[in-house]
Amino acid sequence: GILKGQALITSAKIKRVNNDFNGITAAVYTYLDRYGTLPGDDDKADGRWADLASTNGNADGALDGTWDGDVATCTAGTDCETYYMWSHLQAANLVASKEPPKNAFGGAIGVQDVANIIKYNGTDINIDINGIVICMDRLTGEVAEMVDINFDDGEPESGLLKAIVDDATPALATVYSVSKDYLLCKRI
C-alpha cells in the first residue's frame, strides 16, 4: 500500500516535470509569436506593462544570463534577461509568477541561451547544444532517466536533453545512477 502510493506520487511528479518542460517551451514561443521577440530580451516590455519598469532586455535576439539567474546575481542591464524572462511571461499571462519556478522535486527551473556551454556550480560544462535550453536541477537518477526517455533517447549525454551530475564536481553524465542527482537541460 505505502510503497505503491509513493510510486504513484513520484509518477505524478514526473508528469509535472514533463509538463513544465512543455509548458515553458509553449510560453516562450507564444510570447515570441505575439510580440516578435524573446521574453526577457524584449526591449519594449516596460511600455507594454507599466509594472515592468527596468526589466527591458537589449533586443539582440539572445537571452543574456545563466539558467539559474536571479535578481541577486544579475546587475541592471547585464546578464538579467534570463531572470526578466519570467516577469515578461507573467505580464503576458503565460506563467503564474514573475519569479523563477521550482520543479515538482523542489529544484530550480531556468532558461539559458547556450553555445554548447552551461555553467553549473561554478563549472563550465559542454553540453553540445546550441540555442535556448530549459534546465531543472535536483532530479534523482531514476526521475532524470524517466524524463529523458519521455523526451529523448534515455541517454544522458546525447540528444536534445542532457544530464549533468549534480555534485561538487559537476560533469556531463554518461549513465544515470539512482544514487546521484542531476541537472537536466532540454533544448526548446
mmCIF file of C-alpha atoms in Angstrom, residues 137 168 187:
data_model
loop_
_atom_site.group_PDB
_atom_site.id
_atom_site.type_symbol
_atom_site.label_atom_id
_atom_site.label_comp_id
_atom_site.label_asym_id
_atom_site.label_seq_id
_atom_site.Cartn_x
_atom_site.Cartn_y
_atom_site.Cartn_z
ATOM 1 C CA ASP A 137 18.034 20.582 -11.041
ATOM 2 C CA ALA A 168 30.712 19.246 -6.085
ATOM 3 C CA ARG A 187 16.589 22.365 -25.920
#
